[in-house]
CSV table of C-alpha atoms in Angstrom, one decimal:
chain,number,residue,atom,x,y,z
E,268,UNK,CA,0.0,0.0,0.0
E,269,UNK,CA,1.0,3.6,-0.8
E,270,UNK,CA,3.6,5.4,2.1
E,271,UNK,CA,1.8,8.7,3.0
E,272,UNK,CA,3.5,11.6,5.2
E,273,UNK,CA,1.7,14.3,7.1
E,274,UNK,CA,3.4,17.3,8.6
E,275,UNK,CA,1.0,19.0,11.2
E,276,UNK,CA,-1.9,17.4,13.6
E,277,UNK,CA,-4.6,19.8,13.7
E,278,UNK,CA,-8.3,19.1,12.6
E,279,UNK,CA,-7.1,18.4,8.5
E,280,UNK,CA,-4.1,17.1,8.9
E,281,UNK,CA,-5.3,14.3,11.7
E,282,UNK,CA,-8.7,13.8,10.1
E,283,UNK,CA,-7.0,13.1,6.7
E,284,UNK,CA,-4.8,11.2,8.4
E,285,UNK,CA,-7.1,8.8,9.7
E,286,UNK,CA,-9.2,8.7,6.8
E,287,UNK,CA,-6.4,6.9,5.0
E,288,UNK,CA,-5.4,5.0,7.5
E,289,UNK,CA,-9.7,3.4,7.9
E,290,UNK,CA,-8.4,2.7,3.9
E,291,UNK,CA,-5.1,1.0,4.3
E,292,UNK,CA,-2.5,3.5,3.7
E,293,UNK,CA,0.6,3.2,5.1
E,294,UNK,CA,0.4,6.7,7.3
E,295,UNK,CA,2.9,8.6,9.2
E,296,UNK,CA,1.5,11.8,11.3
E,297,UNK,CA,4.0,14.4,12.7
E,298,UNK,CA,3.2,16.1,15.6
E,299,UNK,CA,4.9,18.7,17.5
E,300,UNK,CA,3.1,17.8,20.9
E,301,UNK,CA,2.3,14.1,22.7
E,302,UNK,CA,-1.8,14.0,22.9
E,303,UNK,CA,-1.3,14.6,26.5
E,304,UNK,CA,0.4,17.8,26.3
E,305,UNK,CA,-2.0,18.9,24.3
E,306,UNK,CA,-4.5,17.8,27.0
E,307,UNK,CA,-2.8,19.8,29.4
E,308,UNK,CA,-1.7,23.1,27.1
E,309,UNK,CA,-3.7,26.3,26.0
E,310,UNK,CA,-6.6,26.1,24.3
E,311,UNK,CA,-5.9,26.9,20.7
E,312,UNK,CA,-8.6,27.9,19.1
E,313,UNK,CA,-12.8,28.8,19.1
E,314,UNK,CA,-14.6,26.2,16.5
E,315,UNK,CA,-17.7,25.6,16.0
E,316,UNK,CA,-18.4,23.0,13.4
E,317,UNK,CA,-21.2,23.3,11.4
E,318,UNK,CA,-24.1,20.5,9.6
E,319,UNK,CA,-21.5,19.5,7.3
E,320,UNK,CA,-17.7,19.4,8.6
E,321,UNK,CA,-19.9,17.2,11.2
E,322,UNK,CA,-21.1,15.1,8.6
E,323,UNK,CA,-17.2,14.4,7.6
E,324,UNK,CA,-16.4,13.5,10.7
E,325,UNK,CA,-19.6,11.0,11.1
E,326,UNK,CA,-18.7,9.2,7.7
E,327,UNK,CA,-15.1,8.2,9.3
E,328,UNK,CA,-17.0,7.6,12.8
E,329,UNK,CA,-14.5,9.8,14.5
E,330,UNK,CA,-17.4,12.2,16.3
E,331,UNK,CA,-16.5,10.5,19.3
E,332,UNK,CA,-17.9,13.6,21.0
E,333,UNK,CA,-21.2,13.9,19.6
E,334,UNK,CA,-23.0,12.7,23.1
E,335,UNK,CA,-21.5,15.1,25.4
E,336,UNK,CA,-20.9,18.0,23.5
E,337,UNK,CA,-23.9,20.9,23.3
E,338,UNK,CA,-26.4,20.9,20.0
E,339,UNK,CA,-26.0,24.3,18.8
E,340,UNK,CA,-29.4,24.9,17.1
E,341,UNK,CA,-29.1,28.2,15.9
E,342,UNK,CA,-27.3,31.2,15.3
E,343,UNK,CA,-27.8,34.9,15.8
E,344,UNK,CA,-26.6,38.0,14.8
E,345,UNK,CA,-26.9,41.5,16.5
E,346,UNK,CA,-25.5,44.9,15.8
E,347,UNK,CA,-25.2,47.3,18.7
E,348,UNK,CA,-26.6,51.0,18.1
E,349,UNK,CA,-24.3,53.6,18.2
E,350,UNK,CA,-23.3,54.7,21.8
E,351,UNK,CA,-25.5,52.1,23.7
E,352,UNK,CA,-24.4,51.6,27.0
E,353,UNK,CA,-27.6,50.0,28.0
E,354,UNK,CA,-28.8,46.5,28.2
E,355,UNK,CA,-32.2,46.8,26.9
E,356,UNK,CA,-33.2,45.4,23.5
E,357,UNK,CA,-34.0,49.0,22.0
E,358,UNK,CA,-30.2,49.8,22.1
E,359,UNK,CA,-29.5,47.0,19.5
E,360,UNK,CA,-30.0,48.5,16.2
E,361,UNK,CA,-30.4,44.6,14.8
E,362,UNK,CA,-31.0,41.7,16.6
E,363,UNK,CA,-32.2,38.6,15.5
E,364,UNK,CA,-31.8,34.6,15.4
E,365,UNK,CA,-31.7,31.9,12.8
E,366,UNK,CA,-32.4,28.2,12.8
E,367,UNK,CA,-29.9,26.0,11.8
E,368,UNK,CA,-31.0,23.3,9.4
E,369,UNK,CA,-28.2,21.1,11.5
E,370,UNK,CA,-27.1,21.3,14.8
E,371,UNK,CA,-23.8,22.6,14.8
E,372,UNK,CA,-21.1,21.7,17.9
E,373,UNK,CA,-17.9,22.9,19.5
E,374,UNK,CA,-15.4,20.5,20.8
E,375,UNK,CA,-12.0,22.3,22.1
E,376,UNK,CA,-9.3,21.2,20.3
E,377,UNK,CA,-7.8,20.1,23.6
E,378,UNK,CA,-10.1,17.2,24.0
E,379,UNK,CA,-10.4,16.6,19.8
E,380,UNK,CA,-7.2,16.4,18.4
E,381,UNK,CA,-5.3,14.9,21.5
E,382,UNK,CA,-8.3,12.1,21.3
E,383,UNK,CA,-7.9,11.7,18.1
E,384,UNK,CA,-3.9,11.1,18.2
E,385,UNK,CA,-4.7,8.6,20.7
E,386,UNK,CA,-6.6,6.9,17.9
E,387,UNK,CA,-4.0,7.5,15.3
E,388,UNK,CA,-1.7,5.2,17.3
E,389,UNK,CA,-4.1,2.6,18.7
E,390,UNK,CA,-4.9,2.1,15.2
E,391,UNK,CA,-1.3,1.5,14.1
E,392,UNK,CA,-0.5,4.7,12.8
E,393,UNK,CA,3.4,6.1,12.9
E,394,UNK,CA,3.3,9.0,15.0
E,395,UNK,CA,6.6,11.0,15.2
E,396,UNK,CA,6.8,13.7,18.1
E,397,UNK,CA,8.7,16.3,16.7
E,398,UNK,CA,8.2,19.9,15.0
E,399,UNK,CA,9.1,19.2,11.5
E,400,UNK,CA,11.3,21.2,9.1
E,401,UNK,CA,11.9,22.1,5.8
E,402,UNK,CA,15.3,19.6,5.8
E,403,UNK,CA,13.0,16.3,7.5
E,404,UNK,CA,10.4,16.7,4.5
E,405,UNK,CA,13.6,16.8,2.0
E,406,UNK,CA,14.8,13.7,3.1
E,407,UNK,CA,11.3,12.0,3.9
E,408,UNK,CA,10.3,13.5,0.3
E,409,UNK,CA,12.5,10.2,-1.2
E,410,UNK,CA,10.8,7.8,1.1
E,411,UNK,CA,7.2,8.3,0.9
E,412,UNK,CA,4.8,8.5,-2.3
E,413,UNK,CA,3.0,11.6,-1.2
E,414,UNK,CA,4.0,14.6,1.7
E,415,UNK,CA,1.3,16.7,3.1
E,416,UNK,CA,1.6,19.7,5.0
E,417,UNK,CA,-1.4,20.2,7.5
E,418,UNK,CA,0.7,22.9,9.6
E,419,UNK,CA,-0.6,26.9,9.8
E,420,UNK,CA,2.3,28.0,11.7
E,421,UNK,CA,6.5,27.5,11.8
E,422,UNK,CA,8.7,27.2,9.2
E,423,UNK,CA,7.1,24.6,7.0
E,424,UNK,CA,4.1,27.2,6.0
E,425,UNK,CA,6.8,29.8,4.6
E,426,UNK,CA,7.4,27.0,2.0
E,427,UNK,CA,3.8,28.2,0.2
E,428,UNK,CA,4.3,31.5,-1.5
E,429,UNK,CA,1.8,33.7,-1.0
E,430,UNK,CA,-0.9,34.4,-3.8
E,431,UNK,CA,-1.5,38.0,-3.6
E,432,UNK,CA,-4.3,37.7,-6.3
E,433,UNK,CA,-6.4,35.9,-3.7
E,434,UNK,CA,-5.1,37.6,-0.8
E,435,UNK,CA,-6.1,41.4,-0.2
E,436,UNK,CA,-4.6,41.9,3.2
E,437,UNK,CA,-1.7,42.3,4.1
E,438,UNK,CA,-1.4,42.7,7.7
E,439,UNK,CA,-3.8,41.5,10.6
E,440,UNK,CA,-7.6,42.6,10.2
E,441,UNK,CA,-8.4,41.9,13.8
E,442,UNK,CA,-7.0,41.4,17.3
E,443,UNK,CA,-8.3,37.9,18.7
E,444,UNK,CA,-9.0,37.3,22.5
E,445,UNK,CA,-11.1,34.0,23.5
E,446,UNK,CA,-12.2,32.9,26.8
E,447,UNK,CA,-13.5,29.7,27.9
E,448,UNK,CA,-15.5,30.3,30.9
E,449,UNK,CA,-18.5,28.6,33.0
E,450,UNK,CA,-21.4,30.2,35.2
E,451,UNK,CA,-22.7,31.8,31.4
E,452,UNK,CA,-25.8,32.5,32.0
E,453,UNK,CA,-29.0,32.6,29.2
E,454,UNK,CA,-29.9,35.0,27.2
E,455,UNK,CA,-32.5,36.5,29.2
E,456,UNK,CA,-34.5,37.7,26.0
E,457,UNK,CA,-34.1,34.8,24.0
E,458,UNK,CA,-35.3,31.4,23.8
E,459,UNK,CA,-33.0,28.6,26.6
E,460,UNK,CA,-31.3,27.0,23.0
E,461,UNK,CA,-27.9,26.1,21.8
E,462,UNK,CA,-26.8,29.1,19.8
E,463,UNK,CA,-24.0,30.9,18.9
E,464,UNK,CA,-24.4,34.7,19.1
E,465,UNK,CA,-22.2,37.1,16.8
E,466,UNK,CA,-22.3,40.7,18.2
E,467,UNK,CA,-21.0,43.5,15.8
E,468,UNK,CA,-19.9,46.2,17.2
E,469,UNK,CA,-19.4,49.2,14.2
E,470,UNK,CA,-15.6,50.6,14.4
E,471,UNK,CA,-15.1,48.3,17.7
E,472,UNK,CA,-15.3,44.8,16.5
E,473,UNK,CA,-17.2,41.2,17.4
E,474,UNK,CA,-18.0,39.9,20.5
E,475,UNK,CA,-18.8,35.9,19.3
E,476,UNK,CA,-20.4,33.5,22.2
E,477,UNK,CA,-21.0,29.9,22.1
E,478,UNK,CA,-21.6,26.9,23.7
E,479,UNK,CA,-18.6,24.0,23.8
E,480,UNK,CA,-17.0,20.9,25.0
E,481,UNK,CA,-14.0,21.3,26.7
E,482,UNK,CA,-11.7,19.2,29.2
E,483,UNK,CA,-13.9,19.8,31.9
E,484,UNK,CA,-17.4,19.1,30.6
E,485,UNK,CA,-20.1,21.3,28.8
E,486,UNK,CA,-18.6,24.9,29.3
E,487,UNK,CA,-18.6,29.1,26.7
E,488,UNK,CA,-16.3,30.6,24.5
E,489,UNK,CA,-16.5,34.5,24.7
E,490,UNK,CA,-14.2,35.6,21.9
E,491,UNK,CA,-13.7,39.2,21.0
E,492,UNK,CA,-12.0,40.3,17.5
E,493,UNK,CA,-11.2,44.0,17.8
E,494,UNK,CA,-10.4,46.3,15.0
E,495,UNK,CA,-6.5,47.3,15.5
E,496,UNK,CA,-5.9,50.6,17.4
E,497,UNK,CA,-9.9,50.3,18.4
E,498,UNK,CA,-10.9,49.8,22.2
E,499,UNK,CA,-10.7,46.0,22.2
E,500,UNK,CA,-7.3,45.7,20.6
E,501,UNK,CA,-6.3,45.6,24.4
E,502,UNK,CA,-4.9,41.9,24.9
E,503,UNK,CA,-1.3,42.3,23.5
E,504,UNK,CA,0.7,41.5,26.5
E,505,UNK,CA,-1.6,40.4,28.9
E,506,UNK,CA,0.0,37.1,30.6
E,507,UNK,CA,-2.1,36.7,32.9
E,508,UNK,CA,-5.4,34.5,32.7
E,509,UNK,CA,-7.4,35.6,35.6
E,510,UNK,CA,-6.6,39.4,34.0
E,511,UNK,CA,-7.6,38.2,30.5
E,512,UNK,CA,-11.1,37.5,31.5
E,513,UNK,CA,-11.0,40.6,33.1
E,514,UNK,CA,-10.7,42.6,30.4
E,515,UNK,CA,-12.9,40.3,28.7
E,516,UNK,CA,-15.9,41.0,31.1
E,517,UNK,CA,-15.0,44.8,31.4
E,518,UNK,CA,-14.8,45.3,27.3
E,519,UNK,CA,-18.1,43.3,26.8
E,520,UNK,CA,-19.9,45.6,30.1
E,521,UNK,CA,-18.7,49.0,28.0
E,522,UNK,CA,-19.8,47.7,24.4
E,523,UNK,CA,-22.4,45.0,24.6
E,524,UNK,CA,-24.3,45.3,27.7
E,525,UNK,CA,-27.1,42.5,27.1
E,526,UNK,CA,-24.1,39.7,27.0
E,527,UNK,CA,-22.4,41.0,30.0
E,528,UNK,CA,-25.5,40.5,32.0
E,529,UNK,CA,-25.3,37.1,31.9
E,530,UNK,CA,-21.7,36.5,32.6
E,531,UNK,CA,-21.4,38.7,35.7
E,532,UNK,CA,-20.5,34.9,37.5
E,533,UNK,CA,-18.5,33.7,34.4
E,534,UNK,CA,-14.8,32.0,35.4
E,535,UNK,CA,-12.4,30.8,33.5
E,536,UNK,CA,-12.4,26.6,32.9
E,537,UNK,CA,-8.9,26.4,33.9
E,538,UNK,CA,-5.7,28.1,33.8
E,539,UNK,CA,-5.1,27.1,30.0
E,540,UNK,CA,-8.6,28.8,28.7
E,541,UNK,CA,-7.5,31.8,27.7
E,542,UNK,CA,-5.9,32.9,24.2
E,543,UNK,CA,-5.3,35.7,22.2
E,544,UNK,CA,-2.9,37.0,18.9
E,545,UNK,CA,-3.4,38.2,15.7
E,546,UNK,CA,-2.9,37.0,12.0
E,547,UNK,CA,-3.5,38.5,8.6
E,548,UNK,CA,-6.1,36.3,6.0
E,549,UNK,CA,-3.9,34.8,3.5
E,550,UNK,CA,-4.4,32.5,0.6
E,551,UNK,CA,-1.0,30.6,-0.3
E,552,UNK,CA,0.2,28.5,-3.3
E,553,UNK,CA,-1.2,24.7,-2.8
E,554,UNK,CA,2.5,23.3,-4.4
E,555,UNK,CA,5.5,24.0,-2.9
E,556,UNK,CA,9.5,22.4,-3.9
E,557,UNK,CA,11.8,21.5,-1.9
E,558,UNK,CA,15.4,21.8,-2.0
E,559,UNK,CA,16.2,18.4,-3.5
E,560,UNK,CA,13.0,19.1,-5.6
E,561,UNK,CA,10.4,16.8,-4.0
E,562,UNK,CA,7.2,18.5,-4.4
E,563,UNK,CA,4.7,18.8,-1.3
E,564,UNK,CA,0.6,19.9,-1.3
E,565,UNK,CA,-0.6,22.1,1.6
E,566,UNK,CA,-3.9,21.6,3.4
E,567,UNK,CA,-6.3,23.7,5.1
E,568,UNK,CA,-4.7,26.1,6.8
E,569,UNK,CA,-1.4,25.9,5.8
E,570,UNK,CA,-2.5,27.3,2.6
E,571,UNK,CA,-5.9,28.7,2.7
E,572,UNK,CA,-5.7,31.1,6.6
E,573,UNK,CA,-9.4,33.1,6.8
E,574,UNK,CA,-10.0,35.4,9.8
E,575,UNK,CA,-12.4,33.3,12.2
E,576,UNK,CA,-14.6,36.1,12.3
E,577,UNK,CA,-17.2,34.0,10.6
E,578,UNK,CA,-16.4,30.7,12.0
E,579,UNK,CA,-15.1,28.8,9.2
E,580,UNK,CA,-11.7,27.8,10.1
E,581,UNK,CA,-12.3,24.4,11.2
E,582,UNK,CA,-15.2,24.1,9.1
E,583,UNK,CA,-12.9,24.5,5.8
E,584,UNK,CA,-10.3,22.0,7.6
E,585,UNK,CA,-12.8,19.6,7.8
E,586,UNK,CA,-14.0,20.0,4.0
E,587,UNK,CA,-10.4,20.1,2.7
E,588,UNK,CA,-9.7,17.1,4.3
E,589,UNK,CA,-12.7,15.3,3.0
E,590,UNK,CA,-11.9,16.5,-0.8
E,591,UNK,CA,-7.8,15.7,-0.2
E,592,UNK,CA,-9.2,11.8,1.0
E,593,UNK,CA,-11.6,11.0,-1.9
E,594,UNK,CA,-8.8,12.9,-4.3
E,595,UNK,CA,-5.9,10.6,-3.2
E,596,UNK,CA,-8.5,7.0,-3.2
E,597,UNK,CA,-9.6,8.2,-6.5
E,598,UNK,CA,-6.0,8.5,-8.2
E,599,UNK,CA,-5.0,5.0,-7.1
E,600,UNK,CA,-1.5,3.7,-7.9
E,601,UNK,CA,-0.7,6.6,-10.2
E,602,UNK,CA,1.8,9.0,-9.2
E,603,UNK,CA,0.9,12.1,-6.9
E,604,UNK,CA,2.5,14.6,-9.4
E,605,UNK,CA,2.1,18.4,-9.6
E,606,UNK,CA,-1.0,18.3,-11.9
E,607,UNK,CA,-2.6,16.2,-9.3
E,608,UNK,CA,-1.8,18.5,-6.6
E,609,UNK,CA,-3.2,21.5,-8.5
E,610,UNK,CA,-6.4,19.8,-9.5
E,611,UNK,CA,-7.3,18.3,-6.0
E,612,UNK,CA,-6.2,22.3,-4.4
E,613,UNK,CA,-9.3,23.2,-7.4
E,614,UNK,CA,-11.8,20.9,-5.8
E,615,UNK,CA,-11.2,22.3,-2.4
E,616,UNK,CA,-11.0,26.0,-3.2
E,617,UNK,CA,-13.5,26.0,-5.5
E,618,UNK,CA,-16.9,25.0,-4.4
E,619,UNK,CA,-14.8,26.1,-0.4
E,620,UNK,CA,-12.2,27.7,-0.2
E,621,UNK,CA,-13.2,30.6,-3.1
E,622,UNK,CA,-16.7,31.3,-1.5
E,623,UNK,CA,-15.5,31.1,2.1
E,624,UNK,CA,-12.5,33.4,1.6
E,625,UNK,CA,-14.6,36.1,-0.2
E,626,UNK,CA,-17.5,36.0,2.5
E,627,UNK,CA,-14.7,36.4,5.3
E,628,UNK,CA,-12.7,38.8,3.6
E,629,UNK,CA,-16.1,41.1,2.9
E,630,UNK,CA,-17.0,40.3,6.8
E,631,UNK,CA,-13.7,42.3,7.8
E,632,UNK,CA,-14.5,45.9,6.0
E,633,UNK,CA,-16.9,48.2,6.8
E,634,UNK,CA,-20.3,46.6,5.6
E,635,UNK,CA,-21.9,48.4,2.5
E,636,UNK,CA,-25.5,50.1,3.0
E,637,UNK,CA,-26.8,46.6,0.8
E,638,UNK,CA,-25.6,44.2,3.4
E,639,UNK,CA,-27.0,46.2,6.9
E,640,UNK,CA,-30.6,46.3,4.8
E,641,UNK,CA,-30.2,42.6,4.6
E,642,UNK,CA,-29.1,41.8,8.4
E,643,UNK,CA,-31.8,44.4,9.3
E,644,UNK,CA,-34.5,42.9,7.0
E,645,UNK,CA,-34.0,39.7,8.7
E,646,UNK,CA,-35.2,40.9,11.8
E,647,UNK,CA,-38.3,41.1,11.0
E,648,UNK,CA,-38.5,38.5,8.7
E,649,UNK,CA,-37.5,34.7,9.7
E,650,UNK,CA,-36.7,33.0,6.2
E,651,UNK,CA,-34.3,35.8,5.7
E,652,UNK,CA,-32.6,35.1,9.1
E,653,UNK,CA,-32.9,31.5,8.4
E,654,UNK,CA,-31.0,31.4,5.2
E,655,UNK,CA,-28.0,33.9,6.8
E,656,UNK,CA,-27.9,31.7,9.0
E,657,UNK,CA,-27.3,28.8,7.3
E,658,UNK,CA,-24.8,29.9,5.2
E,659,UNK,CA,-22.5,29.7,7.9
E,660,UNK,CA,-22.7,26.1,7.1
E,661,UNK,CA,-22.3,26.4,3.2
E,662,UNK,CA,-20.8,30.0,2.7
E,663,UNK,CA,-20.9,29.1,-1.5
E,664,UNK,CA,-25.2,30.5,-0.6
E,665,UNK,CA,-24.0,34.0,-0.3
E,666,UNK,CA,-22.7,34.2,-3.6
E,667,UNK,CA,-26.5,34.9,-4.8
E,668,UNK,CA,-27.4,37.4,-2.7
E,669,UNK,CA,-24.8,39.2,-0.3
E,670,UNK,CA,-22.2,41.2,-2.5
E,671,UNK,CA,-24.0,42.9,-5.3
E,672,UNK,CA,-26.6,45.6,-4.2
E,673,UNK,CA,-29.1,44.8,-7.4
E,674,UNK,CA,-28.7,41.0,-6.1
E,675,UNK,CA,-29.5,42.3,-2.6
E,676,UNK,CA,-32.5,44.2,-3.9
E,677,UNK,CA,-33.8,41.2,-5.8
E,678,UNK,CA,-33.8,38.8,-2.8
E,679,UNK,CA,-35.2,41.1,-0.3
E,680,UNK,CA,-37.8,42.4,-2.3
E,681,UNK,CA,-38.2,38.4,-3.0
E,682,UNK,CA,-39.0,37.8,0.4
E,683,UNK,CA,-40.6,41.4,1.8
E,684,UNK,CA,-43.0,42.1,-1.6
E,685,UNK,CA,-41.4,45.6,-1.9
């Protein structure tokens, strides 16, 4: 059976991973941490996973956390009126929410990906502790039929060139601060549901709350991403946890009032539940050489980095891995050259990657007049709110009705009779 090697064990590069191991590839994972460090570390991310990424996981029976982690049902969005320092519901200029056609769920990548090392090895899988470099994927290059690289950060990602066609930013769009608390109270306004909540903020930023599963049972993720040099671009520097969630509170007290109230006796889950940085959105070339001139394909993030403003970093992991397995069972014994590579990057970035991006990338500016007529207009009227909503789930739906005013006009007036 075909020798497969993949650098990096986050959600694509371990789900891949055991995909082809479930088909009888010869599989060796490198990881930079043993599952139980990871256990014990930082969190490293906010997810939430929506209908689909769920269903890849179900098809390779690896949603080993199905049972204990929270259903989230639905997802709303709210945009706070400008200077509202009050709770009430008639200082949010929109607020509305949006069933979701599939529960969605968050698992921290704590409990995930170290469970799912675990099973890597149990399985028979060669897992090799160690941060790989650009010289171990030269040499491994000769030995194995196919190298993936499934890591977003270190040396290894600097191998992708940038593609400035597909990437419009240049530096950092946001500053990220996450929180994983308990004692999150409900909504008091809203119906006792699973939901994640997306707060915007105009010229502050995002204040993004949801359910999870993390090592300590059923527990929330506040997670602000401020505009740089706005009020919340306030975490650079701050070590400390217990001050971390400070500021968290004390930011989401001064610019969204109706969330604070119900985490006035939110703590942090443990001392590793806080994180915060910065990165800019960038879209990367899917082929890169090596020195001895071995070629290797990128996946998920390694090549394709969106802001998680809109939730989709996971969710794109998961999809990329899912198109990278059927690509590689489909091409059989024939050899993984540089045509391949490019075509099975097109399957992912098209009907994924290429939607996603876009929808992110527009998230990050100022929103045009078009697209607050829309989140307002779903206020007031469900199907609207329903189908925004769902298109966190398959971002390709915006395409026919978010960017282009006329398009905009069209729906709305579809749905409202004016």
């Amino acid at each position: 059976m075909r020798k497969i090697l993949i650098a990096g064990a986050g959600q694509s590069g371990l789900q891949l991973a055991l995909g082809l191991q479930a088909q009888g590839y010869e599989v060796t994972l490198m990881s930079h941490r043993t599952a139980d460090e990871i256990r014990a570390g930082r969190v490293m991310s906010t997810q939430a996973l929506f209908h689909t990424a769920l269903r890849h996981e179900r098809d390779l029976k690896l949603n080993f956390w199905e049972s204990p982690a929270p259903d989230i049902e639905a997802l709303g969005v709210t945009v706070a009126a400008p200077d509202s320092h009050d709770p009430g519901p008639a200082h949010r200029a929109v607020d509305w929410l949006g069933p979701l056609d599939g529960a969605a769920q968050s698992v921290d990548q704590r409990v995930k990906i170290a469970g799912w090392l675990d099973t890597f090895a149990q399985r028979g899988g060669q897992l090799v502790i160690h941060g790989a470099t650009v010289g171990d994927l030269d040499y491994f290059s000769r030995l194995y039929d196919l190298v993936l690289v499934a890591s977003g950060k270190g040396e290894l990602v600097d191998l992708f060139d940038r593609d400035p066609a597909r990437s419009p930013y240049t530096r950092p769009q946001r500053s990220l601060a996450a929180s994983y608390v308990h004692g999150l109270g409900p909504r008091p306004d809203g119906p006792d549901t699973g939901q994640v909540r997306l707060t915007m903020v105009p010229g502050v930023g995002e204040l993004i709350v949801m359910p999870t599963l993390t090592t300590s049972g059923r527990a929330d993720i506040l997670f602000w991403e401020g505009v740089p040099g706005g009020p919340v671009d306030a975490f650079r520097g701050v070590a400390d946890p217990a001050e971390h969630l400070a500021l968290t509170l004390s930011l989401m007290e001064r610019h969204t009032p109706w969330e604070y109230a119900r985490a006035t006796k939110a703590e942090l889950t443990d001392s590793g539940g806080t994180l915060a940085g910065r990165y800019p959105p960038v879209v990367r070339n899917p082929v890169a050489m090596l020195p001895s001139g071995g070629l290797v394909l990128g996946v998920g993030d390694a090549v394709v980095t969106n802001d998680p403003l809109t939730g989709q970093g996971a969710n794109s992991a998961a999809k990329c891995a899912a198109t990278y397995l059927a690509s590689i069972l489909e091409h059989g014994d024939k050899p993984f050259d540089e045509a391949w590579m490019r075509t099975t990057f097109a399957r992912y970035w098209e009907p994924v990657g290429r939607p996603t991006t876009r929808w992110t990338n527009t998230m990050l500016a100022p929103l045009p007049a078009h697209t607050i007529s829309l989140l307002a207009t779903a206020a007031d009227h469900p199907e609207v709110a329903h189908r925004i909503a769902n298109g966190f789930d398959d971002p390709s739906d915006f395409e026919d009705y978010f960017y282009d005013p006329e398009d905009t006009e069209r729906y709305l007036a579809s749905q409202t009779g004016f």
